[in-house]
Short mmCIF file of C-alpha atoms in Angstrom, two decimals:
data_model
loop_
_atom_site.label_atom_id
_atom_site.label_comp_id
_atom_site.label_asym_id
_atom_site.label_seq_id
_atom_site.Cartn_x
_atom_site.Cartn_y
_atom_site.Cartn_z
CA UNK Y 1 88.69 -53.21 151.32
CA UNK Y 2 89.24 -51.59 147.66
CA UNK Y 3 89.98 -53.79 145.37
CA UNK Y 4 93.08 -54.05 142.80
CA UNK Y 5 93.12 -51.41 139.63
CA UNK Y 6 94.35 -51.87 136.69
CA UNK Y 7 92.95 -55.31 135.34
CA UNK Y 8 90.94 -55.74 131.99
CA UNK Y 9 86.99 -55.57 132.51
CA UNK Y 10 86.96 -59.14 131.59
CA UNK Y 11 88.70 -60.42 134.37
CA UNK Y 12 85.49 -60.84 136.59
CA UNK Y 13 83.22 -60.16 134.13
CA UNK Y 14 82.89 -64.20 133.43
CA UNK Y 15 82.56 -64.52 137.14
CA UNK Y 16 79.57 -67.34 137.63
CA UNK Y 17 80.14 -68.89 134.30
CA UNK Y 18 80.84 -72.60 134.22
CA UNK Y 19 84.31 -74.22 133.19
CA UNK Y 20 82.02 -76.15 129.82
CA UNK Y 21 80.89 -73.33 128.20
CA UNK Y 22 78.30 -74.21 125.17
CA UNK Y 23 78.78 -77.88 124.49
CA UNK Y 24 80.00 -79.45 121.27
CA UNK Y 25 77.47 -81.75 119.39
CA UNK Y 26 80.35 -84.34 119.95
CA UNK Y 27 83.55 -85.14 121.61
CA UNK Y 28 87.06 -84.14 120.55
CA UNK Y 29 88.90 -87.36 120.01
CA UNK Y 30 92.89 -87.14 119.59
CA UNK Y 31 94.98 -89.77 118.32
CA UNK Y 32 96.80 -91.41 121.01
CA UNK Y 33 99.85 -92.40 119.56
CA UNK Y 34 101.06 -88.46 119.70
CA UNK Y 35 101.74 -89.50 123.24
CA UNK Y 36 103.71 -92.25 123.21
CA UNK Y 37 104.73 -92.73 119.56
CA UNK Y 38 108.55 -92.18 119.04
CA UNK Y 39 108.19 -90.84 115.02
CA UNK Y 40 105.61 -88.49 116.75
CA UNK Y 41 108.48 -87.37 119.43
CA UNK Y 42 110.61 -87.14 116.71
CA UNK Y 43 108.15 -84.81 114.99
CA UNK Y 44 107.74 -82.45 117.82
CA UNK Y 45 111.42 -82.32 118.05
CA UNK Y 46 112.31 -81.11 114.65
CA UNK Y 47 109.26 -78.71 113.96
CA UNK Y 48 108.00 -77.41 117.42
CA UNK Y 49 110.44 -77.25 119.89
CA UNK Y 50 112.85 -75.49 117.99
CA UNK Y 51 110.33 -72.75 117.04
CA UNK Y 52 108.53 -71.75 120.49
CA UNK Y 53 109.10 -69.68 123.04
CA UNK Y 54 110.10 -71.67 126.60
CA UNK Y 55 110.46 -70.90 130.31
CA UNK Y 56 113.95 -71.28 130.78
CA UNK Y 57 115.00 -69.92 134.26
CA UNK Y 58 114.49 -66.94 136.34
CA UNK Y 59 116.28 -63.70 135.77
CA UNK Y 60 117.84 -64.05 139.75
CA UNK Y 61 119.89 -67.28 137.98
CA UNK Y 62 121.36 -65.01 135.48
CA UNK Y 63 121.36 -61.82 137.68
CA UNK Y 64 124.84 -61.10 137.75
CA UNK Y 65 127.77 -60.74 134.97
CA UNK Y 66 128.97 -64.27 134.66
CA UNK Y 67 126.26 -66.18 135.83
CA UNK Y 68 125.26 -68.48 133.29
CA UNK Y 69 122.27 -71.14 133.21
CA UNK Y 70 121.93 -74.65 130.93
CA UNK Y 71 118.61 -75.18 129.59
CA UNK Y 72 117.63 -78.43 128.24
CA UNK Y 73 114.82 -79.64 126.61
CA UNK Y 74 114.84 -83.14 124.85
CA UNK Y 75 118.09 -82.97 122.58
CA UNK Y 76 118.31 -79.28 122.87
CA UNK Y 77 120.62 -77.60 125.39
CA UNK Y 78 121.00 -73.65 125.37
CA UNK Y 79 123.67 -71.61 127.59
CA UNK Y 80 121.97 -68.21 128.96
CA UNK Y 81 124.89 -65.84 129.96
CA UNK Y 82 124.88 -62.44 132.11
CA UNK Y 83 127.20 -60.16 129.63
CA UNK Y 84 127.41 -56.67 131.30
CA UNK Y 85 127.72 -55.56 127.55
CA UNK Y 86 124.60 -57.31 126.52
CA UNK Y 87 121.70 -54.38 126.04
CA UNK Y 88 118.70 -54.60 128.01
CA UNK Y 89 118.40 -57.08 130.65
CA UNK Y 90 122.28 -57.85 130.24
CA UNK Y 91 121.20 -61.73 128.81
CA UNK Y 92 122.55 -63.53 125.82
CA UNK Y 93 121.60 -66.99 124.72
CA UNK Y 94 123.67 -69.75 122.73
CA UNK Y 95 123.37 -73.02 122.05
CA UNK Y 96 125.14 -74.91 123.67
CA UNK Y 97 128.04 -76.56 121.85
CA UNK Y 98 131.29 -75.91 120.73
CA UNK Y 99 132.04 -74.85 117.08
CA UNK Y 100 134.79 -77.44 117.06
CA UNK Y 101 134.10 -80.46 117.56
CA UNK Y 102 130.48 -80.14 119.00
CA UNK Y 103 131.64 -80.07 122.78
CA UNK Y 104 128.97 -78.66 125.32
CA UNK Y 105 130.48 -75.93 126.73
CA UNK Y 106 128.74 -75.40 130.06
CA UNK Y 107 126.40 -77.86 132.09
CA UNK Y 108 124.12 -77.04 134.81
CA UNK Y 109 124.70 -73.01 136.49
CA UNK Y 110 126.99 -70.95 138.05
CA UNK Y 111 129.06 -67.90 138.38
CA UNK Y 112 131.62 -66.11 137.46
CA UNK Y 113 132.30 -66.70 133.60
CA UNK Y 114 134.49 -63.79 131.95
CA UNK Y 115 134.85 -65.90 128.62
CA UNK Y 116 133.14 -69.35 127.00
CA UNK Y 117 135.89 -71.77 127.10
CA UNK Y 118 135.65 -75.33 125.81
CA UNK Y 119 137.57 -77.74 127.86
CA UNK Y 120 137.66 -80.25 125.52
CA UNK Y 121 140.50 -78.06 123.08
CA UNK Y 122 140.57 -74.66 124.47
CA UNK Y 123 138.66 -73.24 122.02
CA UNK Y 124 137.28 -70.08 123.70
CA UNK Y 125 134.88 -66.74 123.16
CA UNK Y 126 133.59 -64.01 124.31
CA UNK Y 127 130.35 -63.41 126.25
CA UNK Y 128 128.60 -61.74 123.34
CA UNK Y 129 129.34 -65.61 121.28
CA UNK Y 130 132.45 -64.23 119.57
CA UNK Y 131 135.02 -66.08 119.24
CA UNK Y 132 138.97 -65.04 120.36
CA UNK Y 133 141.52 -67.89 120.54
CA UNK Y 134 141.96 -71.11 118.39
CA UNK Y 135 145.09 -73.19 120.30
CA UNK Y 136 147.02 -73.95 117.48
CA UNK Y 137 145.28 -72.33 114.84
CA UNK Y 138 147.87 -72.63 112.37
CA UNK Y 139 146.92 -76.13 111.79
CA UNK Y 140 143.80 -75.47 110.92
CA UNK Y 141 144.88 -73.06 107.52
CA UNK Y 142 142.78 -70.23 107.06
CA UNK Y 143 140.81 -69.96 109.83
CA UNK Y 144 138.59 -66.66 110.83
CA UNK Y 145 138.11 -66.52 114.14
CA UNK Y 146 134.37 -64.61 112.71
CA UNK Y 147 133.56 -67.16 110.83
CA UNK Y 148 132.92 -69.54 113.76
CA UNK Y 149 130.76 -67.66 116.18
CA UNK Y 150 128.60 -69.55 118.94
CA UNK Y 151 125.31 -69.96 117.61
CA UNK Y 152 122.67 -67.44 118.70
CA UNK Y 153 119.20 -68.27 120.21
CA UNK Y 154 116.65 -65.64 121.24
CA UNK Y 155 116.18 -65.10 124.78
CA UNK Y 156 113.46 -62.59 126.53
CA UNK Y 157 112.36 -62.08 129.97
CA UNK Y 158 108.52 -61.25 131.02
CA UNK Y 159 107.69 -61.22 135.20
CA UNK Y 160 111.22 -62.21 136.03
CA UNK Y 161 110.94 -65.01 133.94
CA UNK Y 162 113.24 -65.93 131.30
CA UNK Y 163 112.07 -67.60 127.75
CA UNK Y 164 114.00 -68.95 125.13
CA UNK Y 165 113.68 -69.71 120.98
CA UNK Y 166 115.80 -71.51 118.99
CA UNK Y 167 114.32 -69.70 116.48
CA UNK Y 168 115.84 -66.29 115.16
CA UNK Y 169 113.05 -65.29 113.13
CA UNK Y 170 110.14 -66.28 116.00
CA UNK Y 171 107.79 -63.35 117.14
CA UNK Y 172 108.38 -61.00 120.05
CA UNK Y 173 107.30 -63.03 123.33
CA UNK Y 174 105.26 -60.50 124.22
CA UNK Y 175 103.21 -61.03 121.50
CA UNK Y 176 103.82 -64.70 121.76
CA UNK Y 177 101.97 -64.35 125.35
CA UNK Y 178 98.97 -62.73 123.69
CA UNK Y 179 96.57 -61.46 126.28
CA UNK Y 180 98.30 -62.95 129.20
CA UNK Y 181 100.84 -60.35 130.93
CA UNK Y 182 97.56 -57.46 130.63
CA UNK Y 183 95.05 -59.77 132.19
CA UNK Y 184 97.39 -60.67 135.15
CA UNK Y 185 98.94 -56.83 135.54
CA UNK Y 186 96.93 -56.25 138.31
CA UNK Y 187 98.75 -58.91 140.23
CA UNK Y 188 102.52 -57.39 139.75
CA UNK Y 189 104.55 -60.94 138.97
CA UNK Y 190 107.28 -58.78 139.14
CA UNK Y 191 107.35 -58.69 143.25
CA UNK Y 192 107.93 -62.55 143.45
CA UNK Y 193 110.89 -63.93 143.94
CA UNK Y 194 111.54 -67.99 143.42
CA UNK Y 195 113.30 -69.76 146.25
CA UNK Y 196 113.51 -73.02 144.77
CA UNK Y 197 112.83 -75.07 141.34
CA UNK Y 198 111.97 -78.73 141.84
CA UNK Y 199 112.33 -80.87 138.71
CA UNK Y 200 110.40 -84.20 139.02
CA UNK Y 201 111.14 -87.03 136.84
CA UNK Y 202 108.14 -88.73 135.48
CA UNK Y 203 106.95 -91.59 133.63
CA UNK Y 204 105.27 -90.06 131.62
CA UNK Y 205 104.75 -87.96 128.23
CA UNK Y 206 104.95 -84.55 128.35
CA UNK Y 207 101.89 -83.73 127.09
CA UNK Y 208 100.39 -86.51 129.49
CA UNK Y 209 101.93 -84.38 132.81
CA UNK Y 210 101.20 -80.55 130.92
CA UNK Y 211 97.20 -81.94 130.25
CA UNK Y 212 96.92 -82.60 134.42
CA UNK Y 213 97.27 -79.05 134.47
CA UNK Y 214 94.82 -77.72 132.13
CA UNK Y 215 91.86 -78.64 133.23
CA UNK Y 216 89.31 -79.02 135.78
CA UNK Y 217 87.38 -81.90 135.28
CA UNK Y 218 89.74 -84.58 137.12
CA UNK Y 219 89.30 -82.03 140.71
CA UNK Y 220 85.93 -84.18 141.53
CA UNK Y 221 87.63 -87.36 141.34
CA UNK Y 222 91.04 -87.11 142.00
CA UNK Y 223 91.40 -84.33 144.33
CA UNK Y 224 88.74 -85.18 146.91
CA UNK Y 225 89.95 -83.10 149.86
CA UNK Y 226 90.31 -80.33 147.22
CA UNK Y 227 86.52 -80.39 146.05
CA UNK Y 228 85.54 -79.48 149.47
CA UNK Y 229 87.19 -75.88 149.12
CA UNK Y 230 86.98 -75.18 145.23
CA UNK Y 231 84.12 -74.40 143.14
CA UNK Y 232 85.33 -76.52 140.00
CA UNK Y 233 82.43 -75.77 138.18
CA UNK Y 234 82.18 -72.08 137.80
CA UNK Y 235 85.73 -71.72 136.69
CA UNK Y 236 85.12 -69.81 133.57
CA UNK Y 237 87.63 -70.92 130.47
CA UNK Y 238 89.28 -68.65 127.92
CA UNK Y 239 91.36 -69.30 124.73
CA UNK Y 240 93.15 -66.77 123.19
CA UNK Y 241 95.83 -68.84 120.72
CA UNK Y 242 98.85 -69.92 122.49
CA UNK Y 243 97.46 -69.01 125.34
CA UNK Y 244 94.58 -69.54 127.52
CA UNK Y 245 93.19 -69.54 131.44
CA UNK Y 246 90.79 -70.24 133.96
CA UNK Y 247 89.35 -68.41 137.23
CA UNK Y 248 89.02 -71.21 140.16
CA UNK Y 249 87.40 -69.74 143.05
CA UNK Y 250 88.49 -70.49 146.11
CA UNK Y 251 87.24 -70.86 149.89
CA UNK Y 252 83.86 -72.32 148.76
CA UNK Y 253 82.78 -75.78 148.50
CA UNK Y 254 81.99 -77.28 145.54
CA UNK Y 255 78.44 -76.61 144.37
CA UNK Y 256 78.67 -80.92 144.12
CA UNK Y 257 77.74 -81.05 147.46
CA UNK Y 258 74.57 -79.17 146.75
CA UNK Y 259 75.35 -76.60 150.41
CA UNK Y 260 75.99 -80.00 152.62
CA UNK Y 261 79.29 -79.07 153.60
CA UNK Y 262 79.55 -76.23 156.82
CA UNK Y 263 81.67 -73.62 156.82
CA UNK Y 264 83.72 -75.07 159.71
CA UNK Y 265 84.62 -78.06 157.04
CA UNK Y 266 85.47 -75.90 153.88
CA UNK Y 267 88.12 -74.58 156.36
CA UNK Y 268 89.86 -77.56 157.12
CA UNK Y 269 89.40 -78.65 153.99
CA UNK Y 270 91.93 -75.17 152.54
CA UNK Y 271 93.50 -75.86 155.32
CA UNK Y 272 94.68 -79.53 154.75
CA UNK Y 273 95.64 -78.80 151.04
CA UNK Y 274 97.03 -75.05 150.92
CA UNK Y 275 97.18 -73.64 154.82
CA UNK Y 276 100.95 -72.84 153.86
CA UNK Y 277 99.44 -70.62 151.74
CA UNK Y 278 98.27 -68.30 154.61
CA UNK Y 279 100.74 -69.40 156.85
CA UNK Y 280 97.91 -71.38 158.83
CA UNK Y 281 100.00 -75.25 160.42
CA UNK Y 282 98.21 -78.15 159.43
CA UNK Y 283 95.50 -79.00 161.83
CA UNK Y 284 94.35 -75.39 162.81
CA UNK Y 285 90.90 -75.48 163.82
CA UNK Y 286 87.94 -73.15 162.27
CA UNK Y 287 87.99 -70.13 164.60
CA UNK Y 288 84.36 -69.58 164.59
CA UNK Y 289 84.21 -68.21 168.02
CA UNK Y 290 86.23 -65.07 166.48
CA UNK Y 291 84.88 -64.35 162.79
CA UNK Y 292 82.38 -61.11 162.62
CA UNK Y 293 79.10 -61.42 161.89
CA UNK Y 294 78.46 -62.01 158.02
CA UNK Y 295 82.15 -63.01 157.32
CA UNK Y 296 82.72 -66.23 154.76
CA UNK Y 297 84.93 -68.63 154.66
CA UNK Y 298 86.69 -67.02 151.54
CA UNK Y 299 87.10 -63.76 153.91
CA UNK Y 300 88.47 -65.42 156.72
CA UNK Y 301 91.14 -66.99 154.01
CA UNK Y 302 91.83 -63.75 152.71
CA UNK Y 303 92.45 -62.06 156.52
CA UNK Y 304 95.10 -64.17 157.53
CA UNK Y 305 96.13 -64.27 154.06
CA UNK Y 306 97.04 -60.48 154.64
CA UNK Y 307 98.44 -60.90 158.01
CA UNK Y 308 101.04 -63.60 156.67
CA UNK Y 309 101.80 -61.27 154.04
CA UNK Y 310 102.11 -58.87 156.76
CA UNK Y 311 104.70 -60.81 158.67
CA UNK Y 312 106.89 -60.84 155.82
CA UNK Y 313 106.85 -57.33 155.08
CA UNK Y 314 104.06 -57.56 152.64
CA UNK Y 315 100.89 -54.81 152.21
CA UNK Y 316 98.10 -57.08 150.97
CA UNK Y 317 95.62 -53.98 151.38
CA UNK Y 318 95.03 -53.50 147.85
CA UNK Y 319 93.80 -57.25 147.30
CA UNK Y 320 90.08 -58.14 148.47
CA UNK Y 321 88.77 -61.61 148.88
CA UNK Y 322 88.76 -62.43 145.45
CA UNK Y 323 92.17 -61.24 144.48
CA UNK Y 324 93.34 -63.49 147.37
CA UNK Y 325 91.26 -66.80 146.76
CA UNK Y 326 90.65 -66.93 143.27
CA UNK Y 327 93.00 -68.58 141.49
CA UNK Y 328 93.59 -67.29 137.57
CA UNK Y 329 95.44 -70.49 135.98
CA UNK Y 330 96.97 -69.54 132.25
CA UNK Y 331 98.16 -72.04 130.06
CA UNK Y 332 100.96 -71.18 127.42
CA UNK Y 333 101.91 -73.52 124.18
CA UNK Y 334 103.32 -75.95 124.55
CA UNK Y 335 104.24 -76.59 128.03
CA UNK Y 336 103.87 -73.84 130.81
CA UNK Y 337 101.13 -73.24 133.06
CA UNK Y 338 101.02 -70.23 135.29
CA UNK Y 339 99.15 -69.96 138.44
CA UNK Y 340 98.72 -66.46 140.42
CA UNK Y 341 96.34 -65.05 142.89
CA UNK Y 342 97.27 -61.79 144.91
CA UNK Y 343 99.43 -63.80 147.23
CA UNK Y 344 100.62 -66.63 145.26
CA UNK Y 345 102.73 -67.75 141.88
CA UNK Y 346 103.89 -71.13 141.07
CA UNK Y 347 104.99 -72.01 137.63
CA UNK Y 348 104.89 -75.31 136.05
CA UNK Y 349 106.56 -76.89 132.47
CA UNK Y 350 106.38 -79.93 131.54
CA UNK Y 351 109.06 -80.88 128.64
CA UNK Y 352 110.95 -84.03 127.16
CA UNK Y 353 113.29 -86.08 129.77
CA UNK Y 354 117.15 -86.55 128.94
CA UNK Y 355 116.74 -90.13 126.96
CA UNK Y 356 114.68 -88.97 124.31
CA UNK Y 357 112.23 -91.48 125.10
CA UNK Y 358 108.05 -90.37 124.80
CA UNK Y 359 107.38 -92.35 127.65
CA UNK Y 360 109.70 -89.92 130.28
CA UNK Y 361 109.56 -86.68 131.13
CA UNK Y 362 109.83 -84.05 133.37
CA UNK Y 363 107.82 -81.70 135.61
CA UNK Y 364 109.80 -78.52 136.58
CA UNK Y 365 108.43 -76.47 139.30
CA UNK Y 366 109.46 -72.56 139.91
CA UNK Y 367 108.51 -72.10 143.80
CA UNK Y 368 107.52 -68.46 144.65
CA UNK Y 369 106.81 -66.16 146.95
CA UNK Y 370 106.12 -62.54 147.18
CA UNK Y 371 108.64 -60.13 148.70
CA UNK Y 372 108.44 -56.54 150.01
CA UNK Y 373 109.78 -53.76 147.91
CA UNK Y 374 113.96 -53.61 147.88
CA UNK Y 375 114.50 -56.90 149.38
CA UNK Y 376 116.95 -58.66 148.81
CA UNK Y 377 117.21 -61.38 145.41
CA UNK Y 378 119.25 -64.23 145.31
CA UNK Y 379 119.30 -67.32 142.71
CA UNK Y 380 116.86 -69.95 143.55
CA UNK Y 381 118.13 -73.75 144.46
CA UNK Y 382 117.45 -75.92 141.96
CA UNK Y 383 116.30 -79.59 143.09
CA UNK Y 384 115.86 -82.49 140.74
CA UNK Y 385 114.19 -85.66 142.42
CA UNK Y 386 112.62 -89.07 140.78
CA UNK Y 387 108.47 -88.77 140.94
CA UNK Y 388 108.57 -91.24 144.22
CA UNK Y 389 110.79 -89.11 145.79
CA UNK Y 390 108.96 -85.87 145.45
CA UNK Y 391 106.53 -84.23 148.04
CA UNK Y 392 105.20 -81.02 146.71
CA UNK Y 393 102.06 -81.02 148.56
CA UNK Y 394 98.58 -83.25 148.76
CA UNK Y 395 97.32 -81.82 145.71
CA UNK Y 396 100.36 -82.10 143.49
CA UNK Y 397 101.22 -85.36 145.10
CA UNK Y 398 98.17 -86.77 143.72
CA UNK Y 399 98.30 -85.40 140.21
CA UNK Y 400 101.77 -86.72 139.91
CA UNK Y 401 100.54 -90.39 140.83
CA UNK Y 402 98.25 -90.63 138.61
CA UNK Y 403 100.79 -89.66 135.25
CA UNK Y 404 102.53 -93.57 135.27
CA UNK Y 405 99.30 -94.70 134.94
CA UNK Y 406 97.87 -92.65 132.43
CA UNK Y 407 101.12 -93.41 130.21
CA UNK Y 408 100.69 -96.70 130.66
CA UNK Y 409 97.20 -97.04 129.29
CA UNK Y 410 97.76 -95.05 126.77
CA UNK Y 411 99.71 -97.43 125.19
CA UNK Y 412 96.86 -100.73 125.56
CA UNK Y 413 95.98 -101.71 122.00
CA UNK Y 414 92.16 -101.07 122.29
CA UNK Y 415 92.96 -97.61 123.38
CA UNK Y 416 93.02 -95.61 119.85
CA UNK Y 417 91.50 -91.64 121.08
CA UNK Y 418 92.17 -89.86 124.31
CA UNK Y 419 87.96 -88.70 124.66
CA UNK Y 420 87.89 -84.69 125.56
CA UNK Y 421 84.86 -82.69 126.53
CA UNK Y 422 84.44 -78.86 126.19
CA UNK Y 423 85.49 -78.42 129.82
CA UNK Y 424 89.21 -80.10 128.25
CA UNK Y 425 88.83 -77.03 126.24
CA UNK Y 426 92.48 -75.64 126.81
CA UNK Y 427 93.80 -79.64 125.95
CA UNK Y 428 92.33 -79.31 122.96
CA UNK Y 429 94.10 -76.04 121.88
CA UNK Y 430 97.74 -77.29 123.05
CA UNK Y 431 96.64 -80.07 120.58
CA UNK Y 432 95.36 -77.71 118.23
CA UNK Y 433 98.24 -75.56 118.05
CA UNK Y 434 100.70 -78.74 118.07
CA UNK Y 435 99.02 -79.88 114.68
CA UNK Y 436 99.90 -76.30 113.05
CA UNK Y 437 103.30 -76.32 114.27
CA UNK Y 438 104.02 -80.14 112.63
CA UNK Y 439 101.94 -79.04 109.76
CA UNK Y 440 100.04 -82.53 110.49
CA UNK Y 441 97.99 -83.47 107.13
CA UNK Y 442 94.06 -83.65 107.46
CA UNK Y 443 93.72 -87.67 108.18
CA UNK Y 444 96.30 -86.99 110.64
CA UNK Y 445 94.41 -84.31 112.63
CA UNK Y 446 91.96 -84.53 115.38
CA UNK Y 447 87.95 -84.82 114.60
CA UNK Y 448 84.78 -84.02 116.41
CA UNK Y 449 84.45 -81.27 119.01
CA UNK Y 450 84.76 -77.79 119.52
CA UNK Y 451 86.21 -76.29 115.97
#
C-alpha cells in the first residue's frame, strides 16, 4: 500500500515521541477566575472575540445565491449571505442589525434572500450591505441612503469551512491558521461533506468544554474503554501560535497496560467506541480466523476502513495504516479543534451560550463524512439539544459529563489555580494567547511552567 504524498516531513517525523515533551521545572498554574468570573467574560468579549477569526458554518449552508446563515457568539450575531455578485466564493458577511433602530435582520438560515429587509420598519438593502429604500424617508431630513450601509465583517473559507472576524483590519486566515492547512494537505478536507451540526448546551465555560479537547492526559482516566485502543502516550505535541496539534495513534493499546491486552481485545475495544467509523455494528467479533499472517490490529482497522469507504464510492488506496488510524488533532485560538485522519473529520467549537453568563456555553459539532468526487452537496441539518439530551457517542458522551462538574469546582473558594503539566501544553497556549489578546498586566498573567 503506498502511502499519501504531499505532507510536510514533519508529519511522522515525531512519530514515537511522547505527548510531555521535556518537562518544566514547575507547573503552569492559571488563575481560575478567567473561567467563571463575569468582568473576565466581559473582557474576552470586548478585546478577543471581536478580533479572531471563528468557524462559522460550512460553505454547503451558504452554497447558493440567497442562502444566508446567523452566527452567534456571546452578544455577537453576524449574517453570512450568498451574493452571486460577491467575488470569490460568492460570501459576504454583516453584522447583524439594522442601521435603524438596531433590529436583527435575519435569525437562524435559509434560502432565497434577493434583498436584506428589516421587518421591524422596512428598512431594506442590497446583498453587497448597501442600502436602497428608507419607507418614509422624508421624515427623516437629509438622509443618504450611503451613509447607512450594513456593517461589514470579514468572512473567509479554508476546507469548506467558513470563518468569520469582526475585525476589518485582522490578518488573512490563512495566515491566521499558520502551519495547519500544509500539514493536513495530504488529507484533502476539501472531499468532506457535513451532514449534520449538533450544538450541545453546556454548563459550563467555554474554555472549560474547548480544554477537554486539547489534551491527552484525562484518556487514562476518563475514557477507559478508549485506553484500550489508543496509545495516549506517544502522541507527539506541537505549538505553532494560534495553532497547534497532536498525532494519537490508533488500533494499539495503550503502552499502560505494559502488552497485557490481546489483540482480540484492542478490537473490541475500537470497536465499542468508533466501529461507525469503519462501518463495523457494535458487537462484531475479532475475525481472527481470517487476518493474514503478520497483520495488526491497526491493519485490520485500516482494511475495512477502505472497504466502507469503498461502499460509498470512496478510493482509500492512497491511505496506509497510519493515514487511516492515526488521528492528527489541531487546535486553533480560541475555540476550534479539528480532528482528521484519511477517513474521518469532525470539527468542534466551543463559544459563549446566549445569556451571557461564564458559567454556560456551548459545544457545536460539524459531523462529516467523506464523499466521492462530483457527488452531490447539500446544506447540513443543524440540531441544537441540552447536554442531557445529547448522544454523540461513548467517548464524547463522557467528556461532556464531566464539564458541569468541572464548572462547578472551579468556583469552590479553596480552588485559586487550575494545575497544568507539559502534556496540557496546547491549554497553556489558548491561555497564553488569551492574555495577549486582553493585554492582561503582569500580576494578572499566569506563572510557572513552560515559557
Amino acid at each position: 500500500m503506498a502511502a499519501a504524498t504531499g505532507n510536510p516531513a514533519s508529519t511522522r517525523a515525531r512519530v514515537g515521541q511522547d505527548a510531555i515533551g521535556t518537562p518544566p521545572e514547575r507547573p503552569t498554574l492559571v488563575p481560575a477566575e478567567r473561567y467563571y468570573s463575569p468582568a473576565f467574560a466581559q473582557l474576552e468579549t470586548d478585546r478577543m472575540w471581536p478580533k479572531v477569526w471563528q468557524l462559522a458554518c460550512m460553505v454547503d449552508h451558504v452554497a447558493q445565491p440567497g442562502d444566508y446563515f446567523e452566527y452567534r457568539c456571546g452578544p455577537y450575531a453576524v449574517l453570512i449571505v450568498h451574493d452571486p455578485q460577491a467575488p470569490g466564493a460568492g460570501l459576504r458577511a454583516f453584522q447583524n442589525v439594522c442601521r435603524h433602530r438596531g433590529n436583527s435582520l435575519c435569525a437562524g438560515s435559509g434560502s432565497g434572500l434577493h434583498e436584506l429587509k428589516c421587518g421591524y420598519h422596512g428598512w431594506t438593502w442590497d446583498l453587497g450591505g448597501t442600502l436602497k429604500r428608507v419607507p418614509n424617508r422624508k421624515g427623516f431630513g437629509a438622509l443618504r441612503l450611503s451613509d447607512f450601509p450594513l456593517v461589514p465583517v470579514r468572512v473567509d473559507t479554508w476546507a469548506g469551512l467558513v470563518f468569520v472576524n469582526l475585525d476589518l483590519d485582522a490578518m488573512p486566515l490563512l495566515q491566521y491558521l499558520e502551519a495547519m492547512p500544509d500539514d493536513i494537505a495530504w488529507c484533502h478536507l476539501e472531499d468532506f461533506r457535513c451532514y449534520a451540526t449538533l450544538c450541545v448546551e453546556v454548563d459550563a465555560n467555554w474554555k472549560t468544554i474547548a480544554d477537554g479537547y486539547s489534551e491527552t492526559y484525562h484518556i487514562q482516566t476518563l475514557h477507559p474503554e478508549l485506553l484500550r485502543c489508543v496509545d495516549d502516550i506517544h502522541a507527539p505535541q506541537q505549538i505553532w501560535g494560534h495553532t497547534g496539534k497532536s498525532d494519537q495513534p490508533y488500533g494499539v493499546p495503550s503502552p499502560r497496560f505494559a502488552g497485557a491486552l490481546s489483540d482480540e481485545e484492542v478490537w473490541d475495544a475500537y470497536v465499542y467506541t468508533q466501529g461507525a467509523l469503519m462501518g463495523t455494528a457494535a458487537g462484531t467479533p475479532f475475525p481472527a480466523h481470517d487476518r493474514p499472517a503478520g497483520q495488526t490490529v491497526a491493519d485490520l482497522i485500516a482494511e475495512h476502513t477502505r472497504a466502507f469507504a469503498a461502499s460509498r464510492g470512496v478510493n482509500l488506496d492512497w491511505a496506509d495504516t497510519d493515514r487511516i488510524t492515526r488521528l492528527h488533532q489541531y487546535n486553533v485560538f480560541p475555540n476550534m479543534t479539528l480532528l482528521a485522519n484519511a477517513d474521518h473529520l469532525t470539527v468542534m467549537c466551543s463559544r459563549p451560550g446566549a445569556e451571557l453568563n461564564p458559567d454556560k456555553g456551548e459545544l457545536v459539532m460539524f459531523l462529516m463524512t467523506r464523499m466521492p468526487p462530483g457527488a452531490a452537496r447539500s446544506k447540513p441539518a443543524d440540531v441544537r439539544v441540552p447536554a442531557e439530551q445529547s448522544e454523540p457517542g461513548v467517548v464524547l458522551s463522557q467528556d461532556i459529563g464531566v464539564l458541569a462538574g468541572l464548572q462547578r469546582g472551579m468556583h469552590q473558594p479553596g480552588f485559586t489555580h487550575v494545575v497544568l503539566s507539559s502534556e496540557e501544553r496546547r491549554v497553556i497556549n489558548m491561555h497564553r494567547n488569551l492574555e495577549r489578546y486582553l493585554e492582561l498586566p503582569e500580576a494578572d498573567r499566569m506563572r510557572g511552567g513552560i515559557p
